[in-house]
PDB file of C-alpha atoms in Angstrom:
ATOM      1  CA  UNK A   1     -21.514   4.650 -30.013  1.00 85.00           C
ATOM      2  CA  UNK A   2     -17.949   5.914 -30.110  1.00 92.00           C
ATOM      3  CA  UNK A   3     -18.916   8.865 -27.912  1.00 95.00           C
ATOM      4  CA  UNK A   4     -20.206   6.506 -25.214  1.00 95.00           C
ATOM      5  CA  UNK A   5     -17.025   4.450 -25.413  1.00 96.00           C
ATOM      6  CA  UNK A   6     -14.844   7.556 -25.110  1.00 96.00           C
ATOM      7  CA  UNK A   7     -16.892   8.812 -22.181  1.00 98.00           C
ATOM      8  CA  UNK A   8     -16.604   5.399 -20.500  1.00 97.00           C
ATOM      9  CA  UNK A   9     -12.829   5.441 -20.975  1.00 97.00           C
ATOM     10  CA  UNK A  10     -12.631   8.928 -19.466  1.00 98.00           C
ATOM     11  CA  UNK A  11     -14.712   7.774 -16.499  1.00 97.00           C
ATOM     12  CA  UNK A  12     -12.397   4.767 -16.009  1.00 96.00           C
ATOM     13  CA  UNK A  13      -9.381   7.049 -16.199  1.00 96.00           C
ATOM     14  CA  UNK A  14     -10.538   9.144 -13.266  1.00 96.00           C
ATOM     15  CA  UNK A  15     -11.934   6.271 -11.219  1.00 96.00           C
ATOM     16  CA  UNK A  16     -15.647   6.824 -11.819  1.00 98.00           C
ATOM     17  CA  UNK A  17     -16.370   3.104 -12.026  1.00 97.00           C
ATOM     18  CA  UNK A  18     -20.156   3.367 -11.716  1.00 97.00           C
ATOM     19  CA  UNK A  19     -20.271   5.801 -14.634  1.00 98.00           C
ATOM     20  CA  UNK A  20     -17.932   3.659 -16.725  1.00 98.00           C
ATOM     21  CA  UNK A  21     -20.016   0.564 -15.977  1.00 98.00           C
ATOM     22  CA  UNK A  22     -23.229   2.355 -16.943  1.00 98.00           C
ATOM     23  CA  UNK A  23     -21.748   3.667 -20.201  1.00 98.00           C
ATOM     24  CA  UNK A  24     -20.233   0.332 -21.236  1.00 97.00           C
ATOM     25  CA  UNK A  25     -23.594  -1.237 -20.428  1.00 97.00           C
ATOM     26  CA  UNK A  26     -25.353   1.223 -22.732  1.00 97.00           C
ATOM     27  CA  UNK A  27     -22.971   0.291 -25.530  1.00 97.00           C
ATOM     28  CA  UNK A  28     -23.604  -3.417 -24.972  1.00 97.00           C
ATOM     29  CA  UNK A  29     -27.362  -2.862 -24.859  1.00 97.00           C
ATOM     30  CA  UNK A  30     -27.146  -1.212 -28.279  1.00 96.00           C
ATOM     31  CA  UNK A  31     -24.495  -3.598 -29.649  1.00 96.00           C
ATOM     32  CA  UNK A  32     -24.332  -6.917 -27.738  1.00 95.00           C
ATOM     33  CA  UNK A  33     -21.379  -8.062 -29.852  1.00 96.00           C
ATOM     34  CA  UNK A  34     -19.121  -5.166 -28.873  1.00 97.00           C
ATOM     35  CA  UNK A  35     -16.066  -6.953 -27.493  1.00 97.00           C
ATOM     36  CA  UNK A  36     -14.373  -3.679 -26.587  1.00 97.00           C
ATOM     37  CA  UNK A  37     -17.244  -2.691 -24.279  1.00 98.00           C
ATOM     38  CA  UNK A  38     -17.184  -6.170 -22.713  1.00 98.00           C
ATOM     39  CA  UNK A  39     -13.470  -5.733 -22.127  1.00 98.00           C
ATOM     40  CA  UNK A  40     -14.280  -2.392 -20.506  1.00 97.00           C
ATOM     41  CA  UNK A  41     -16.672  -4.159 -18.131  1.00 98.00           C
ATOM     42  CA  UNK A  42     -13.898  -6.667 -17.389  1.00 97.00           C
ATOM     43  CA  UNK A  43     -11.651  -3.750 -16.446  1.00 97.00           C
ATOM     44  CA  UNK A  44     -14.380  -2.260 -14.227  1.00 98.00           C
ATOM     45  CA  UNK A  45     -14.805  -5.608 -12.475  1.00 97.00           C
ATOM     46  CA  UNK A  46     -11.046  -5.888 -11.986  1.00 96.00           C
ATOM     47  CA  UNK A  47     -10.838  -2.374 -10.509  1.00 96.00           C
ATOM     48  CA  UNK A  48     -13.527  -3.422  -8.032  1.00 97.00           C
ATOM     49  CA  UNK A  49     -11.524  -6.479  -7.056  1.00 94.00           C
ATOM     50  CA  UNK A  50     -13.912  -8.892  -8.781  1.00 95.00           C
ATOM     51  CA  UNK A  51     -11.425 -11.137 -10.557  1.00 93.00           C
ATOM     52  CA  UNK A  52     -14.035 -13.773 -11.392  1.00 94.00           C
ATOM     53  CA  UNK A  53     -16.240 -11.126 -13.020  1.00 95.00           C
ATOM     54  CA  UNK A  54     -13.246  -9.711 -14.901  1.00 95.00           C
ATOM     55  CA  UNK A  55     -12.402 -13.199 -16.140  1.00 96.00           C
ATOM     56  CA  UNK A  56     -15.994 -13.855 -17.234  1.00 96.00           C
ATOM     57  CA  UNK A  57     -16.310 -10.588 -19.161  1.00 97.00           C
ATOM     58  CA  UNK A  58     -12.887 -11.073 -20.758  1.00 97.00           C
ATOM     59  CA  UNK A  59     -13.873 -14.573 -21.901  1.00 96.00           C
ATOM     60  CA  UNK A  60     -17.120 -13.216 -23.377  1.00 97.00           C
ATOM     61  CA  UNK A  61     -15.124 -10.570 -25.250  1.00 97.00           C
ATOM     62  CA  UNK A  62     -12.757 -13.245 -26.570  1.00 97.00           C
ATOM     63  CA  UNK A  63     -15.693 -15.333 -27.759  1.00 97.00           C
ATOM     64  CA  UNK A  64     -16.697 -12.388 -29.950  1.00 97.00           C
ATOM     65  CA  UNK A  65     -13.187 -11.339 -30.962  1.00 97.00           C
ATOM     66  CA  UNK A  66     -10.427 -13.914 -30.404  1.00 96.00           C
ATOM     67  CA  UNK A  67      -7.851 -11.311 -31.483  1.00 96.00           C
ATOM     68  CA  UNK A  68      -8.740  -8.813 -28.722  1.00 96.00           C
ATOM     69  CA  UNK A  69      -5.354  -8.409 -26.981  1.00 96.00           C
ATOM     70  CA  UNK A  70      -6.660  -6.753 -23.810  1.00 96.00           C
ATOM     71  CA  UNK A  71      -9.357  -9.398 -23.316  1.00 97.00           C
ATOM     72  CA  UNK A  72      -6.775 -12.124 -23.882  1.00 96.00           C
ATOM     73  CA  UNK A  73      -4.385 -10.540 -21.381  1.00 96.00           C
ATOM     74  CA  UNK A  74      -7.102 -10.065 -18.740  1.00 96.00           C
ATOM     75  CA  UNK A  75      -8.425 -13.597 -19.191  1.00 95.00           C
ATOM     76  CA  UNK A  76      -4.978 -15.149 -18.839  1.00 96.00           C
ATOM     77  CA  UNK A  77      -4.009 -12.927 -15.925  1.00 95.00           C
ATOM     78  CA  UNK A  78      -7.217 -13.593 -13.978  1.00 94.00           C
ATOM     79  CA  UNK A  79      -7.032 -17.347 -14.660  1.00 94.00           C
ATOM     80  CA  UNK A  80      -3.449 -17.442 -13.395  1.00 94.00           C
ATOM     81  CA  UNK A  81      -4.284 -15.484 -10.250  1.00 93.00           C
ATOM     82  CA  UNK A  82      -7.319 -17.641  -9.474  1.00 92.00           C
ATOM     83  CA  UNK A  83      -5.276 -20.821  -9.982  1.00 92.00           C
ATOM     84  CA  UNK A  84      -2.481 -19.485  -7.764  1.00 92.00           C
ATOM     85  CA  UNK A  85      -5.020 -18.983  -4.971  1.00 91.00           C
ATOM     86  CA  UNK A  86      -6.373 -22.491  -5.518  1.00 91.00           C
ATOM     87  CA  UNK A  87      -9.709 -21.237  -6.842  1.00 88.00           C
ATOM     88  CA  UNK A  88     -11.527 -23.176  -9.502  1.00 87.00           C
ATOM     89  CA  UNK A  89     -12.021 -21.356 -12.768  1.00 85.00           C
ATOM     90  CA  UNK A  90     -15.624 -20.835 -13.836  1.00 80.00           C
ATOM     91  CA  UNK A  91     -17.139 -23.963 -15.373  1.00 68.00           C
ATOM     92  CA  UNK A  92     -16.883 -22.482 -18.860  1.00 58.00           C
ATOM     93  CA  UNK A  93     -13.071 -22.597 -18.872  1.00 50.00           C
ATOM     94  CA  UNK A  94     -12.651 -26.104 -20.282  1.00 40.00           C
ATOM     95  CA  UNK A  95     -15.731 -26.332 -22.475  1.00 33.00           C
ATOM     96  CA  UNK A  96     -15.420 -25.001 -26.018  1.00 36.00           C
ATOM     97  CA  UNK A  97     -12.037 -23.452 -25.279  1.00 38.00           C
ATOM     98  CA  UNK A  98     -13.557 -21.691 -22.276  1.00 38.00           C
ATOM     99  CA  UNK A  99     -16.127 -19.772 -24.256  1.00 37.00           C
ATOM    100  CA  UNK A 100     -19.343 -21.540 -23.254  1.00 36.00           C
ATOM    101  CA  UNK A 101     -21.701 -19.863 -20.774  1.00 36.00           C
ATOM    102  CA  UNK A 102     -21.068 -20.672 -17.124  1.00 38.00           C
ATOM    103  CA  UNK A 103     -22.993 -23.466 -15.456  1.00 38.00           C
ATOM    104  CA  UNK A 104     -25.975 -22.760 -13.236  1.00 37.00           C
ATOM    105  CA  UNK A 105     -23.790 -23.418 -10.202  1.00 38.00           C
ATOM    106  CA  UNK A 106     -21.716 -20.332 -11.038  1.00 41.00           C
ATOM    107  CA  UNK A 107     -24.123 -17.862  -9.448  1.00 39.00           C
ATOM    108  CA  UNK A 108     -23.799 -14.136 -10.044  1.00 41.00           C
ATOM    109  CA  UNK A 109     -26.759 -13.168  -7.897  1.00 40.00           C
ATOM    110  CA  UNK A 110     -24.506 -11.539  -5.318  1.00 46.00           C
ATOM    111  CA  UNK A 111     -22.798  -9.178  -7.773  1.00 45.00           C
ATOM    112  CA  UNK A 112     -23.890  -5.544  -7.461  1.00 50.00           C
ATOM    113  CA  UNK A 113     -24.811  -3.118 -10.185  1.00 56.00           C
ATOM    114  CA  UNK A 114     -24.807  -3.442 -13.918  1.00 57.00           C
ATOM    115  CA  UNK A 115     -22.048  -6.049 -13.986  1.00 55.00           C
ATOM    116  CA  UNK A 116     -24.219  -8.391 -11.938  1.00 57.00           C
ATOM    117  CA  UNK A 117     -27.315  -7.727 -14.019  1.00 53.00           C
ATOM    118  CA  UNK A 118     -25.449  -8.372 -17.258  1.00 56.00           C
ATOM    119  CA  UNK A 119     -23.967 -11.587 -15.923  1.00 55.00           C
ATOM    120  CA  UNK A 120     -27.361 -12.779 -14.653  1.00 54.00           C
ATOM    121  CA  UNK A 121     -29.078 -11.838 -17.936  1.00 53.00           C
ATOM    122  CA  UNK A 122     -26.820 -14.235 -19.853  1.00 51.00           C
ATOM    123  CA  UNK A 123     -28.764 -17.203 -18.478  1.00 48.00           C
TER     124      UNK A 123
END
């Protein structure tokens, strides 16, 4: 597991987002409660400009590990940026301290790749 995480971090470091996404996804498939891998997917989403996806993955990571500093930082940063643009936060933000799954109206069908599949699979 640690080898996959290290390889994913290396891929992120050199901008190979598809590889990083795939590797973090493999970690999550083997260990669905891995908050570090979820935070990695949040970082991938952020690098792709998907702030809503980054926020969602960061919130999932925080649900598993409330002491995850990177997930906390990403969640707060994305929430602030979305609010500043006048965007509504995903429906899960107010329920259960923002850790409940998003409502059905928060569709992820248009998200490409593994990030989209993982978000859709949550339903």
